[in-house]
XYZ file of C-alpha atoms in Angstrom:
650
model
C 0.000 0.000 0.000
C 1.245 3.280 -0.830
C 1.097 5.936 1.613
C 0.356 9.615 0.544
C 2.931 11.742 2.371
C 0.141 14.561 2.460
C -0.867 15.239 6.437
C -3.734 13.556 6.969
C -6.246 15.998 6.868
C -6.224 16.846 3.225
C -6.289 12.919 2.454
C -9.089 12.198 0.102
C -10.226 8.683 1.140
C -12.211 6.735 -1.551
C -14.114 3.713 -1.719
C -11.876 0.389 -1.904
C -10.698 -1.198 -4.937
C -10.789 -4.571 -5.300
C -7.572 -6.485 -5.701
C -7.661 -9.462 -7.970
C -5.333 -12.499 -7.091
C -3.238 -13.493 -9.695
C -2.922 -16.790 -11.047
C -0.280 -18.502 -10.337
C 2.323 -20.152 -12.908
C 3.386 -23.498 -12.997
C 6.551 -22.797 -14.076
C 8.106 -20.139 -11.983
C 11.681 -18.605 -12.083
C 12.224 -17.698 -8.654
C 13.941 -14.704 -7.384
C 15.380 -15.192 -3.568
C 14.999 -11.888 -2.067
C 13.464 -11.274 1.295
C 10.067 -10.964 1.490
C 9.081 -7.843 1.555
C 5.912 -6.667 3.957
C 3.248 -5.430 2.174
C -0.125 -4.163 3.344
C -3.627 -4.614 1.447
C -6.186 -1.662 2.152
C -9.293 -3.881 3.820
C -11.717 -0.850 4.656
C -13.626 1.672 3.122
C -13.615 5.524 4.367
C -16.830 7.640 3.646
C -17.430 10.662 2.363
C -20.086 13.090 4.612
C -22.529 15.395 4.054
C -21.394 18.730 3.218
C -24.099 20.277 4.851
C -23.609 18.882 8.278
C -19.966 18.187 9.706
C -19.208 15.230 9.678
C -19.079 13.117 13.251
C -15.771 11.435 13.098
C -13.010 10.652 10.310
C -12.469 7.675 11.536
C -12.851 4.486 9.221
C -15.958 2.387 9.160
C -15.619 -1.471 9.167
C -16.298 -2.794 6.080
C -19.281 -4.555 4.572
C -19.727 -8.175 4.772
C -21.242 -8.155 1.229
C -20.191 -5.089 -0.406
C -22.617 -5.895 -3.347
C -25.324 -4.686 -1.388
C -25.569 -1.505 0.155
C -28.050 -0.290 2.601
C -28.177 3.313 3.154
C -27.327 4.252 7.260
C -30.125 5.940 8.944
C -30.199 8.721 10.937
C -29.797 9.359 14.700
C -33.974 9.826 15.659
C -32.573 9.927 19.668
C -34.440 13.319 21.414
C -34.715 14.101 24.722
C -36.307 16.454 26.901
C -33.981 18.250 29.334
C -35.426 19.739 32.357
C -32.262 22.010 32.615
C -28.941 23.058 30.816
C -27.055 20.538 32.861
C -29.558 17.791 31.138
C -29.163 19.344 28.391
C -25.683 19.109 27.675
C -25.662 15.288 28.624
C -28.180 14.773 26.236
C -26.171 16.388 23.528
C -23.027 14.278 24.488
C -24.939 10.933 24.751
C -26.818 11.918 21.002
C -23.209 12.513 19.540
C -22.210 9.519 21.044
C -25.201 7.058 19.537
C -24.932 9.300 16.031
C -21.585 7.754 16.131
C -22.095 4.416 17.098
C -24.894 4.491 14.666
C -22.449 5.453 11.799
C -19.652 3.007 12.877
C -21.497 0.084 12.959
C -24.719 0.727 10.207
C -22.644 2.885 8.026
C -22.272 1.567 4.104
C -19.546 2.163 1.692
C -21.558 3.930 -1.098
C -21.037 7.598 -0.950
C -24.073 8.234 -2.458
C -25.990 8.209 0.645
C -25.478 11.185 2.890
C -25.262 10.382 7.090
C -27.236 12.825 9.394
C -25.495 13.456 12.735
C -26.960 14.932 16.041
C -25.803 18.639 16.491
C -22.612 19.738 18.080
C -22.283 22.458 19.892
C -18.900 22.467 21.388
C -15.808 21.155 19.412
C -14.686 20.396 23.209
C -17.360 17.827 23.570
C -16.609 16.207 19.804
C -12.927 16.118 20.574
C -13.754 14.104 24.189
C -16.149 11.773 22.255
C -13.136 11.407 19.564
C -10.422 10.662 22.748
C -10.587 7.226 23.083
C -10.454 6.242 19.918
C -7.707 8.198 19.596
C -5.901 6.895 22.143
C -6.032 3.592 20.934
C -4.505 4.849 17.625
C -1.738 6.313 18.943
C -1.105 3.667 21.582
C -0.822 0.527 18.565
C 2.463 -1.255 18.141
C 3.874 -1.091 14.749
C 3.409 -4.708 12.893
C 7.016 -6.845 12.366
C 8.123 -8.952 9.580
C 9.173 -11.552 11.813
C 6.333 -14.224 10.480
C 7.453 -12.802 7.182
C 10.848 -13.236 8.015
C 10.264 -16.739 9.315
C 8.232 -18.022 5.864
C 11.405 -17.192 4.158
C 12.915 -19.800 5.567
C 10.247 -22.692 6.781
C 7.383 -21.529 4.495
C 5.165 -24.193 5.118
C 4.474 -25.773 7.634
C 6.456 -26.297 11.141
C 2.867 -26.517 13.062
C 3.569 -27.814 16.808
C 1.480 -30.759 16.725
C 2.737 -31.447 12.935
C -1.553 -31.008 12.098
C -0.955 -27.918 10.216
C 1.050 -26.011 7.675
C 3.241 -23.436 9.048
C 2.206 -21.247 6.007
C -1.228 -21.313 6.963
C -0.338 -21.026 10.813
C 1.001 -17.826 10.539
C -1.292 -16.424 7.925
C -4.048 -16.502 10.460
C -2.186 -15.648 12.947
C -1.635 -12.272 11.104
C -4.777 -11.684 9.718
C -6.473 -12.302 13.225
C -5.039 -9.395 14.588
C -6.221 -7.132 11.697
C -9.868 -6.504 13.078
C -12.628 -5.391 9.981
C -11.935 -1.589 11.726
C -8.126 -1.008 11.278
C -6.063 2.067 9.655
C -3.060 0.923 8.705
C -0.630 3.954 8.078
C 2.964 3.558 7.514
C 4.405 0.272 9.753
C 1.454 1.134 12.581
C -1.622 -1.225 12.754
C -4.100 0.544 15.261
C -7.148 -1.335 15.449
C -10.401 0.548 16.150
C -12.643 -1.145 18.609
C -15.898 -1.435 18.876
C -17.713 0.333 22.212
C -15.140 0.524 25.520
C -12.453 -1.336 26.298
C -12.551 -3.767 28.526
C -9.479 -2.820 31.292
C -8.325 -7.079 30.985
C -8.699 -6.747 27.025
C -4.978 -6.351 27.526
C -4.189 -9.708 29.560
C -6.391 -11.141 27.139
C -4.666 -10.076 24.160
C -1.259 -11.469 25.623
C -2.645 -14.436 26.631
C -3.867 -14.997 22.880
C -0.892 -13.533 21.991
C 1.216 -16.121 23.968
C -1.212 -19.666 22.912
C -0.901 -18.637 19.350
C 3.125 -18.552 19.766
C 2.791 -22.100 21.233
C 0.860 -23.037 17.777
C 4.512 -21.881 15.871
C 7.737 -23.826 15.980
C 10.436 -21.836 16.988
C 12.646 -20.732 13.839
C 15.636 -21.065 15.474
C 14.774 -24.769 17.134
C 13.706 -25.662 13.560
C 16.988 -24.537 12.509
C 19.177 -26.518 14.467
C 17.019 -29.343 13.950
C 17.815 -28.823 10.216
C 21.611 -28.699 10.663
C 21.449 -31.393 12.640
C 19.886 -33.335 10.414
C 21.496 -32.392 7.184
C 24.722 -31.277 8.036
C 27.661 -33.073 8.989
C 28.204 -31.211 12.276
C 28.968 -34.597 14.479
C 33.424 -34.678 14.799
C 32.703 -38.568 14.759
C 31.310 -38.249 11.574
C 31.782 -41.649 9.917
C 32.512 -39.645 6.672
C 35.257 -37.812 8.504
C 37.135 -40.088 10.656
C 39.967 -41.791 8.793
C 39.178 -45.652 8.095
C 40.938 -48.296 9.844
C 43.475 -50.596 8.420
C 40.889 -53.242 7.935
C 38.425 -50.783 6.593
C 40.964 -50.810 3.478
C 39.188 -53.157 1.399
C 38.261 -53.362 -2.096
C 35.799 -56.271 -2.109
C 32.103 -55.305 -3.738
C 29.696 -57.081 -1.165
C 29.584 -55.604 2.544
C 27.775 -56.706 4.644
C 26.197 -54.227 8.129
C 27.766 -54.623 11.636
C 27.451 -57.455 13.540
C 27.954 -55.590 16.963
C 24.328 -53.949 16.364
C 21.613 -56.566 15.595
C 18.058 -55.582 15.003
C 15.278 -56.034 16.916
C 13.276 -59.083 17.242
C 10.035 -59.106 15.596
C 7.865 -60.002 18.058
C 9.579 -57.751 20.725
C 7.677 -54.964 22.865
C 4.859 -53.682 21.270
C 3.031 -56.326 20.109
C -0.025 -57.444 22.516
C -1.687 -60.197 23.301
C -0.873 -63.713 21.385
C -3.556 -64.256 18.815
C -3.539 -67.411 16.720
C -1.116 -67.903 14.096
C -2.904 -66.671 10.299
C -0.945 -66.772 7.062
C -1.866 -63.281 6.006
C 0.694 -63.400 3.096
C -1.824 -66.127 1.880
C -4.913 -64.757 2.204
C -3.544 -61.268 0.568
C -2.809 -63.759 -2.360
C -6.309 -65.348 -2.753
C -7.943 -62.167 -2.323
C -5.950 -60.438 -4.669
C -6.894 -63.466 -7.061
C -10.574 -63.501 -6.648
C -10.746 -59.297 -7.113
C -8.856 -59.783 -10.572
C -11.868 -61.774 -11.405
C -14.190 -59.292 -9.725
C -15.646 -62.129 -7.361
C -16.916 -59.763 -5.123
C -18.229 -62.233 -2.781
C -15.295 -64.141 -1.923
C -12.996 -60.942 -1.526
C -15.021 -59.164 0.803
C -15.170 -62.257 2.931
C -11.385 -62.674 2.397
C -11.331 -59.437 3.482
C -13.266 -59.344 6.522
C -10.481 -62.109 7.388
C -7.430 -59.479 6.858
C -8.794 -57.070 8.368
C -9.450 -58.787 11.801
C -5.991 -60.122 12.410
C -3.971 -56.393 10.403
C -3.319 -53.410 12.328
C -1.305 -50.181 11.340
C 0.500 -50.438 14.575
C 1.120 -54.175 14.379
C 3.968 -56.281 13.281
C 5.845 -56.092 10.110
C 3.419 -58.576 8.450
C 0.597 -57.190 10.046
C 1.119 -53.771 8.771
C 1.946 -54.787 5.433
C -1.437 -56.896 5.043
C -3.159 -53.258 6.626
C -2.100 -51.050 3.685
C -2.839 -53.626 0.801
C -5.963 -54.452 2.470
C -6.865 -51.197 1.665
C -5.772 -51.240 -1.639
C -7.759 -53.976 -2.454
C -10.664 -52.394 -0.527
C -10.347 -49.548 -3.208
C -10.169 -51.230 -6.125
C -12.944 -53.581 -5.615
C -14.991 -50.341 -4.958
C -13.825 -48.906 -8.404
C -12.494 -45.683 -6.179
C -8.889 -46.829 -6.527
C -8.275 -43.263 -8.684
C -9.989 -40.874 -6.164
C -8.709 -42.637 -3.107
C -5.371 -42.092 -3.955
C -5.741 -38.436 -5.043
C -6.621 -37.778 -2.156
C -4.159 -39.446 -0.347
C -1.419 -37.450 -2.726
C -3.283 -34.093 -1.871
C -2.513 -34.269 1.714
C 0.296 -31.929 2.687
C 2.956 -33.181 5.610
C 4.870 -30.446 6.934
C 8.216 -29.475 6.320
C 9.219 -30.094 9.874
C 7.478 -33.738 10.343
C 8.800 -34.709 7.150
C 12.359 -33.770 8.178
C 11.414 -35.887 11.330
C 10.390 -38.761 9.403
C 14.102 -38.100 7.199
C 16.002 -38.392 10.540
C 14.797 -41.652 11.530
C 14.668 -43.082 8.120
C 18.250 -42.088 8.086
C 18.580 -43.901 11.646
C 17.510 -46.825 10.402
C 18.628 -47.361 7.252
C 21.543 -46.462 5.210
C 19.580 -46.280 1.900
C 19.308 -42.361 1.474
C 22.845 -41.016 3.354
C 24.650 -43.220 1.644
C 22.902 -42.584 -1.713
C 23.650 -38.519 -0.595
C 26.795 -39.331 -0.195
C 27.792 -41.344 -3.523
C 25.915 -38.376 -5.376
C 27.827 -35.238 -3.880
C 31.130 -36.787 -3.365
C 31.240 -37.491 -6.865
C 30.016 -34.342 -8.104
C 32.960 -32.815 -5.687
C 35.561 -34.822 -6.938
C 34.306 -33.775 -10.623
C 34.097 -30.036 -9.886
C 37.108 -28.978 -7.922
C 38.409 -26.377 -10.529
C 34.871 -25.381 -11.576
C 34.005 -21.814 -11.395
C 30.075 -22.367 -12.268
C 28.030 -25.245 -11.213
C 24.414 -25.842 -12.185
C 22.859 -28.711 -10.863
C 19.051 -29.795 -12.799
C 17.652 -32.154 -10.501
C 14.420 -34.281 -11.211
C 12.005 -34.395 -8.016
C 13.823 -32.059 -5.701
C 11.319 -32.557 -2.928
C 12.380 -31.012 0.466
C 16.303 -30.281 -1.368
C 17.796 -32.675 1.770
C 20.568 -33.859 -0.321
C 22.194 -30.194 -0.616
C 22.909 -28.680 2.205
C 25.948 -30.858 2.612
C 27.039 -30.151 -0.863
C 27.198 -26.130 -0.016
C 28.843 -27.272 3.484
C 31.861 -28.969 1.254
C 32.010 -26.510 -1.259
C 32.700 -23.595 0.903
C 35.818 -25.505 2.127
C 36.348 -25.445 -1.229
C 40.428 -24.574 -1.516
C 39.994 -21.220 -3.888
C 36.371 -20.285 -2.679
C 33.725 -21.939 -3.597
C 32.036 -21.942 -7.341
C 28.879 -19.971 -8.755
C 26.018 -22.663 -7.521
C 22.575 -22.677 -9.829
C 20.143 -25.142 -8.711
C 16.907 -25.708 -10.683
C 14.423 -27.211 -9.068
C 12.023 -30.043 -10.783
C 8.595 -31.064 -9.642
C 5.600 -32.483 -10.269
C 2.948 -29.439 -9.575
C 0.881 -30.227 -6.625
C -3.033 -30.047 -6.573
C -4.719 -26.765 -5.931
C -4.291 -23.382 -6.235
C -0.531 -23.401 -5.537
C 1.534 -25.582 -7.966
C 4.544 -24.514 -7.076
C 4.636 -24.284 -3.277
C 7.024 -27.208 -1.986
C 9.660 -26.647 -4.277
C 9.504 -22.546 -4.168
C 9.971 -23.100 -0.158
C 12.982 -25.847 -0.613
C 14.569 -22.751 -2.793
C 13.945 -20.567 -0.168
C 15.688 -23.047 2.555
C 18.424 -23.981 0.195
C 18.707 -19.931 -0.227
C 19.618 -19.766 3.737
C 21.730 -22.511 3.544
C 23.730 -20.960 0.759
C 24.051 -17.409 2.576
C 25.472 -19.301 5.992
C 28.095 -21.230 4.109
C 28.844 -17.690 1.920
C 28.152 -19.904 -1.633
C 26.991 -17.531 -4.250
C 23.654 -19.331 -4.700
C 20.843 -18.892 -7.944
C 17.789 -21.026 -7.743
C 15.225 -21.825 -10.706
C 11.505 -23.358 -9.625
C 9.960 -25.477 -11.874
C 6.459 -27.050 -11.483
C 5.402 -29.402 -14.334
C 5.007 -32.644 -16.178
C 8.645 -33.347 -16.697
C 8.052 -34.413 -20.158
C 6.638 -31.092 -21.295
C 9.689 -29.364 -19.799
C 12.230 -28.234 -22.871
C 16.117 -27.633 -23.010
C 15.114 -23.741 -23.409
C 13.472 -24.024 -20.328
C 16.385 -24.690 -17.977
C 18.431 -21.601 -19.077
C 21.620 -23.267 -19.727
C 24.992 -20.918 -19.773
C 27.683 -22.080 -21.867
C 29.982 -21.931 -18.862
C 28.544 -24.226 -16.931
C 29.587 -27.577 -15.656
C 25.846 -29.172 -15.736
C 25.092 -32.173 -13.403
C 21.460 -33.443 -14.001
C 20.630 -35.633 -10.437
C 17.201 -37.607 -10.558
C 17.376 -39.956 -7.445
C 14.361 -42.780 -7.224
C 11.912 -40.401 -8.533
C 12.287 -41.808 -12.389
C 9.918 -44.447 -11.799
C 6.659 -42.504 -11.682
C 7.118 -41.818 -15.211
C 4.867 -43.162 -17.837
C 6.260 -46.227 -19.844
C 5.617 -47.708 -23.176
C 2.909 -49.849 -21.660
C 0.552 -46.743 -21.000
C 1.388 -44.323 -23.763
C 2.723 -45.333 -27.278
C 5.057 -42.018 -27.311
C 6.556 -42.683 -23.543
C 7.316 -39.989 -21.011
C 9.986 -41.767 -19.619
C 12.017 -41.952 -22.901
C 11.194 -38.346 -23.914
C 12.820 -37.168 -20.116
C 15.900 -39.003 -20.477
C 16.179 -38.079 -24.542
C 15.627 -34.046 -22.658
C 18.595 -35.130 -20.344
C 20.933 -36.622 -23.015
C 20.478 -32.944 -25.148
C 21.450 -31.109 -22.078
C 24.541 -32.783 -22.765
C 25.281 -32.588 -18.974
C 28.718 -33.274 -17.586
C 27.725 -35.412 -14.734
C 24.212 -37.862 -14.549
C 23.666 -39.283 -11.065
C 20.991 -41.426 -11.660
C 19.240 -43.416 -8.751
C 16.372 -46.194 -9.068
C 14.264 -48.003 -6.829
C 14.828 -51.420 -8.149
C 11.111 -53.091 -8.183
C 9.585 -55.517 -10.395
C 6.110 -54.603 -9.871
C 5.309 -53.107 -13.056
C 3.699 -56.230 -14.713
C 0.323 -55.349 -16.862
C -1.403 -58.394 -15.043
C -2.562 -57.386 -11.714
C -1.686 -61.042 -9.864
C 1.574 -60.977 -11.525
C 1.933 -57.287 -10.048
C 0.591 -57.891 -6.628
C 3.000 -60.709 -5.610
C 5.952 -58.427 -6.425
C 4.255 -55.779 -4.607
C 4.092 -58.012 -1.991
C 7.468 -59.272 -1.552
C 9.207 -55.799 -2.634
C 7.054 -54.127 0.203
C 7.597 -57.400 2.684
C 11.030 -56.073 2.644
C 10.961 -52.695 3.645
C 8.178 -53.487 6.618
C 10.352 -55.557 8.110
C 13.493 -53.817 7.999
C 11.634 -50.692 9.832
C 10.348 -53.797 11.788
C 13.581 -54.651 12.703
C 15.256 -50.772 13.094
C 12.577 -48.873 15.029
C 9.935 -48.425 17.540
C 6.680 -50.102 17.032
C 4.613 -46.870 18.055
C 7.271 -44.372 16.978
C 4.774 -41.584 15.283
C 7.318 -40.753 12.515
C 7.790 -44.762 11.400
C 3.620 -44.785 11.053
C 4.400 -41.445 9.078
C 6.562 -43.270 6.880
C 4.878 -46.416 6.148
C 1.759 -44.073 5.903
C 2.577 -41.598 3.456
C 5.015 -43.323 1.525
C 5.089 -46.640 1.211
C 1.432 -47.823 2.251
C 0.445 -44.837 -0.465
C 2.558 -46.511 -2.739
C 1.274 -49.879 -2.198
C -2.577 -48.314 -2.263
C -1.553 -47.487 -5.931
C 0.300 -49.919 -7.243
C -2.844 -52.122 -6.231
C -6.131 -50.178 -6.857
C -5.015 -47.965 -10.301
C -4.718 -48.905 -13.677
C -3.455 -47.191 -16.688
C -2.390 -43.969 -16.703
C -3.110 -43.583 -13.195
C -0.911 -46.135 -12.074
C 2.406 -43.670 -11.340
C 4.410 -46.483 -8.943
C 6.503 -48.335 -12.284
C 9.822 -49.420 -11.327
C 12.183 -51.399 -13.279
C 15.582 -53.097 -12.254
C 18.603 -51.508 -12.422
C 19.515 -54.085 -15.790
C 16.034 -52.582 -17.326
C 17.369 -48.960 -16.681
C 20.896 -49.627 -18.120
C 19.442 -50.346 -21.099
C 17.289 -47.506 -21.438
C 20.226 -44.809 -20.375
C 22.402 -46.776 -23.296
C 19.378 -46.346 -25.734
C 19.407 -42.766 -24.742
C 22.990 -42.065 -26.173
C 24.479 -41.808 -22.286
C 27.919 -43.415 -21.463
C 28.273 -45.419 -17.891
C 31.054 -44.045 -15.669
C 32.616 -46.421 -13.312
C 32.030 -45.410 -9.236
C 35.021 -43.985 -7.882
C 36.748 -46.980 -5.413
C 37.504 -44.131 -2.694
C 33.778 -43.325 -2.479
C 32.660 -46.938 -2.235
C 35.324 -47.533 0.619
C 33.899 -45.201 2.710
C 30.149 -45.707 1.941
C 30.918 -49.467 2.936
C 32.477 -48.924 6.335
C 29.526 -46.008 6.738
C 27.676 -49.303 6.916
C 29.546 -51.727 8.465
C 29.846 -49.254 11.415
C 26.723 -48.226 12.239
C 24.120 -50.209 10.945
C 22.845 -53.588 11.158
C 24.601 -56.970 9.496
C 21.373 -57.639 7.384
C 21.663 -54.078 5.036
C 24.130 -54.873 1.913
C 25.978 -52.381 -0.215
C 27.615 -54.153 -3.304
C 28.640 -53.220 -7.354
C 27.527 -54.844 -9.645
C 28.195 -53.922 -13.567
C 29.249 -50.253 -11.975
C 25.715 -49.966 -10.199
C 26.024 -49.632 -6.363
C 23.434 -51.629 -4.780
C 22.007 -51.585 -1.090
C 19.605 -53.923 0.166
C 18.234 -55.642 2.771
C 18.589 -59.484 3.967
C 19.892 -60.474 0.309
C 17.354 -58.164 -1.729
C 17.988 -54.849 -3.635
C 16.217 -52.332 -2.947
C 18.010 -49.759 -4.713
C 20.736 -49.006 -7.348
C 22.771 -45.662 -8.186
C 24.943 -45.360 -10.998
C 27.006 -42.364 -12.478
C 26.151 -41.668 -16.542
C 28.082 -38.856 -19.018
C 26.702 -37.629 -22.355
């Protein structure tokens, strides 16, 4: 809002103008400045009768429904005063109702005048105008600090992890702008409504104080952050120098045996039911729904559901989530169930939760983190501009790190560009998640002193062009797409596939550097029995290593199997076609594909591998693996891969 630097007295105040919202892009180019505070005019001030002085300049509230107008009427109040002393309060207490009546009844067309009882002193309209005066001048100017703090969590960091921080703070703000203010300059002052109440001040810090409790504290947040993503710890296993017998160059490692998991029927299970093959009757259910008998599946189950629980035992929980899969695609509401599913947003903070203790108990994404950016160190040490494209950015976790090694860079640190890839989320804002992870990586960037750019990108990834990604000709380019390839359409749903048109995008970028990381599934059969065993074994897999790594009734491991893998299971079973976006292949499938694509394989660096290895063997369990195989590292649990990463040139 732009303030007229005229005193206020010859200010000419109209009738509002509405604002429009505009819409907003899908493809964004981001600019990282801090946000700036802005204010949005949300009253109306009146014109008065010229014939009759006006009562008060003060604002009216606003209109609920300023289509309709309804003219104010006038004060009808008499008295009869017995003597001048009656008099005089009579006057005061008709001022005082003329302008009540105004404030409250008043509309925003100008085209109705306002009659106001007669004044007689401009002493008595200047005591009637004191108190609202007073509470003018006694408002506290309005900080950017919930600005400040969007700028770096954006969404969501609610305190019970219910919420979005974005929306937190954005009624948090617009509940202390009441329908009466005046906003002038950086002062708020809120005009209220009859006399205040003496405790309308312990009430408004008490509000004051529960709605801080709703907000996470940036700077807890923050730590929680570096903690997470930063390699802060001096025992870092990626920092302290390997033993002698660490020196090893043989592919197939296998975890620790000083740290075993846990047992799967340890604490947290209740009372001993009778033993039921639930892998089996998944299987026959599965079976009868492909051939839409209804009757047998719903009494199949009726059977699953009895003995599965979402806070059970590995098997237990796995039979939960595919029960409901099945549930939905017997329905037919396999599609719509699983919308909605996607269209729920975890915050920022409980997701970064859910990242610590998936990095507790597994090795599958630091280790993955850590192949990625060591070799894109190792291939940039005398690079002056880096821009790294990466496919399904998410949250930006893997980063951090990267800016934390490059400022230790020896000669400074190089130019970084990141550019952000997506899949636009339903509603009205696209764009959100991966605007705020630019906004994150932004801080990150200025506390490490890396000159930092930042391109957002929301959109099919197929429809997104070389032209798009602003490539400079002095660029090292390093295109990173890890496990996020597989919800890409194939040639068995589209003739012209998506998948081969992204990687054909890739191989024109003619990018320096490919880290390219799969989830290696073979649940991407046509024939839905075919599919669901694979499901089922593939899923088996990764229930019972969090089985085996963490709490039974920890709220971030039901967060995990919840939102990722159960929703993954939910739509590998109940979609078909096109809406079926859960299509891995194995790490031999994608080999061929990147060769078909014109891309050459580079072998993993043996340094890199060393230390990824005794990152395992030292702090995780004996039943994860990390081996090579045709210059793929592999990781995987109990003898099966899970996931591959390999390193690809153009």
């Amino acid at each position: 809002m732009i303030m007229d630097p005229r005193p206020r007295d010859n200010l000419n105040f109209g009738a509002r103008l509405p604002t429009p919202n505009p819409p907003t892009p899908h493809m964004i180019s981001f600019s990282l400045q801090q946000p700036q505070l802005q204010f949005f005019p949300s009253y109306g001030f009146h014109s008065h009768n010229h014939n009759n002085p006006p009562v008060s300049s003060h604002p009216s509230p606003p209109s609920v429904m300023p289509s309709c107008t309804t003219p104010s009427p006038a004060s009808t109040t008499t008295t009869e005063p017995d003597n001048a002393e009656d008099f005089s309060e009579a006057v005061a207490d008709d001022a005082i109702l003329a302008y009540i009546n105004q404030f409250l009844l008043e509309d925003e067309d100008e085209s109705y005048p306002v009659a106001s009882a007669p004044v007689e002193d401009s002493a008595l309209l200047a005591a009637v105008e004191k108190p609202f005066v007073d509470i003018l001048k006694s408002a506290k100017p309005i900080t950017a600090k919930a600005y400040e703090v969007k700028s770096w969590i954006t969404d969501d960091c609610h305190s019970t992890g219910s919420g979005r921080f974005h929306d937190v703070v954005t009624s948090s703000l617009d509940s202390t702008q009441l329908p009466g203010e005046m906003v002038q300059g950086d002062v708020v002052g809120a005009v209220h409504k009859g006399q205040k109440n003496p405790r309308d001040d312990d009430l408004e810090v008490e509000g004051r104080k529960s709605k801080q409790s709703a907000l996470c504290d940036e700077e807890t947040v923050r730590e929680m952050f570096d903690k997470v993503l930063l390699c802060t710890d001096k025992n870092c296993a990626f920092k302290s120098p390997m033993p002698a017998d660490a020196q090893i160059s043989g592919g197939y490692v296998k975890g620790s045996g000083n740290r075993r998991g846990r047992r799967k029927g340890g604490s947290g299970a209740g009372a001993e039911q009778e033993p039921v093959d639930l892998a089996t009757l998944l299987i026959h259910c599965a079976q009868a729904a492909a051939i839409d008998d209804h009757r047998n599946s719903s009494e199949l189950l009726k059977q699953i559901r009895k003995h599965s629980s979402a806070t059970g035992d590995a098997g237990q929980r796995l039979a939960h989530y595919f029960a409901d899969g099945l549930e939905a695609r017997l329905a037919g509401t396999g599609s719509s169930i699983y919308r909605s599913l996607a269209a729920k947003r975890t915050s920022t903070g409980d997701m970064l939760k859910a990242f610590n203790l998936y990095v507790k108990a597994c090795p599958f994404r630091i280790i993955s983190h850590y192949v990625a950016n060591m070799t894109i160190l190792n291939a940039t040490k005398s690079v002056t501009r880096l821009h790294i494209i990466e496919y399904g950015i998410m949250y930006g976790f893997q980063w951090p790190i990267l800016m934390q090694h490059l400022s230790k860079r020896s000669g400074g640190p190089p130019i970084l560009r990141i550019t952000g890839i997506d899949f636009p989320l339903s509603g009205f804002r696209p764009a959100e998640r991966v605007e705020a992870t630019g906004r994150r990586l932004h801080e990150y960037a200025r506390m490490f002193n890396v000159p930092f750019e930042y391109q957002a990108i929301a959109a099919k990834w197929d429809t997104i062009q070389v032209k798009d990604l602003n490539i400079k000709s002095d660029e090292f380019i390093v295109v990173n797409c890890l496990y996020r390839m597989r919800n890409m359409m194939d040639e068995t749903a589209t003739d012209d596939s998506p998948r081969t048109r992204v990687l054909n995008t890739i191989r024109k970028l003619n990018p320096n550097l490919f880290v390219h990381g799969i989830v290696n599934g073979t649940y991407n059969a046509p024939f839905f029995v075919t599919r669901f065993k694979e499901a089922m074994f593939f899923f088996s897999s990764i229930f019972d290593m969090l089985e085996a790594n963490a709490s039974r009734m920890d709220e971030h491991r039901l967060l995990i199997e919840r939102e990722f893998f159960g929703r993954e299971a939910v739509n590998v079973i109940a979609c078909e076609g096109t809406e079926r976006i859960e299509r891995p292949e194995t790490y031999k499938q994608w080999q061929m594909r990147n060769l078909r694509a014109g891309f050459r394989q580079l072998p993993l660096d043996r340094e890199i591998m060393k230390r990824a290895r005794y990152k395992v063997s030292k702090t995780y369990p004996r039943d994860f693996l990390v081996d090579k195989d045709n210059k793929w590292m592999l990781q995987g649990w109990k003898g099966r891969v899970i996931y591959a990463l390999s390193v690809w040139s153009s």
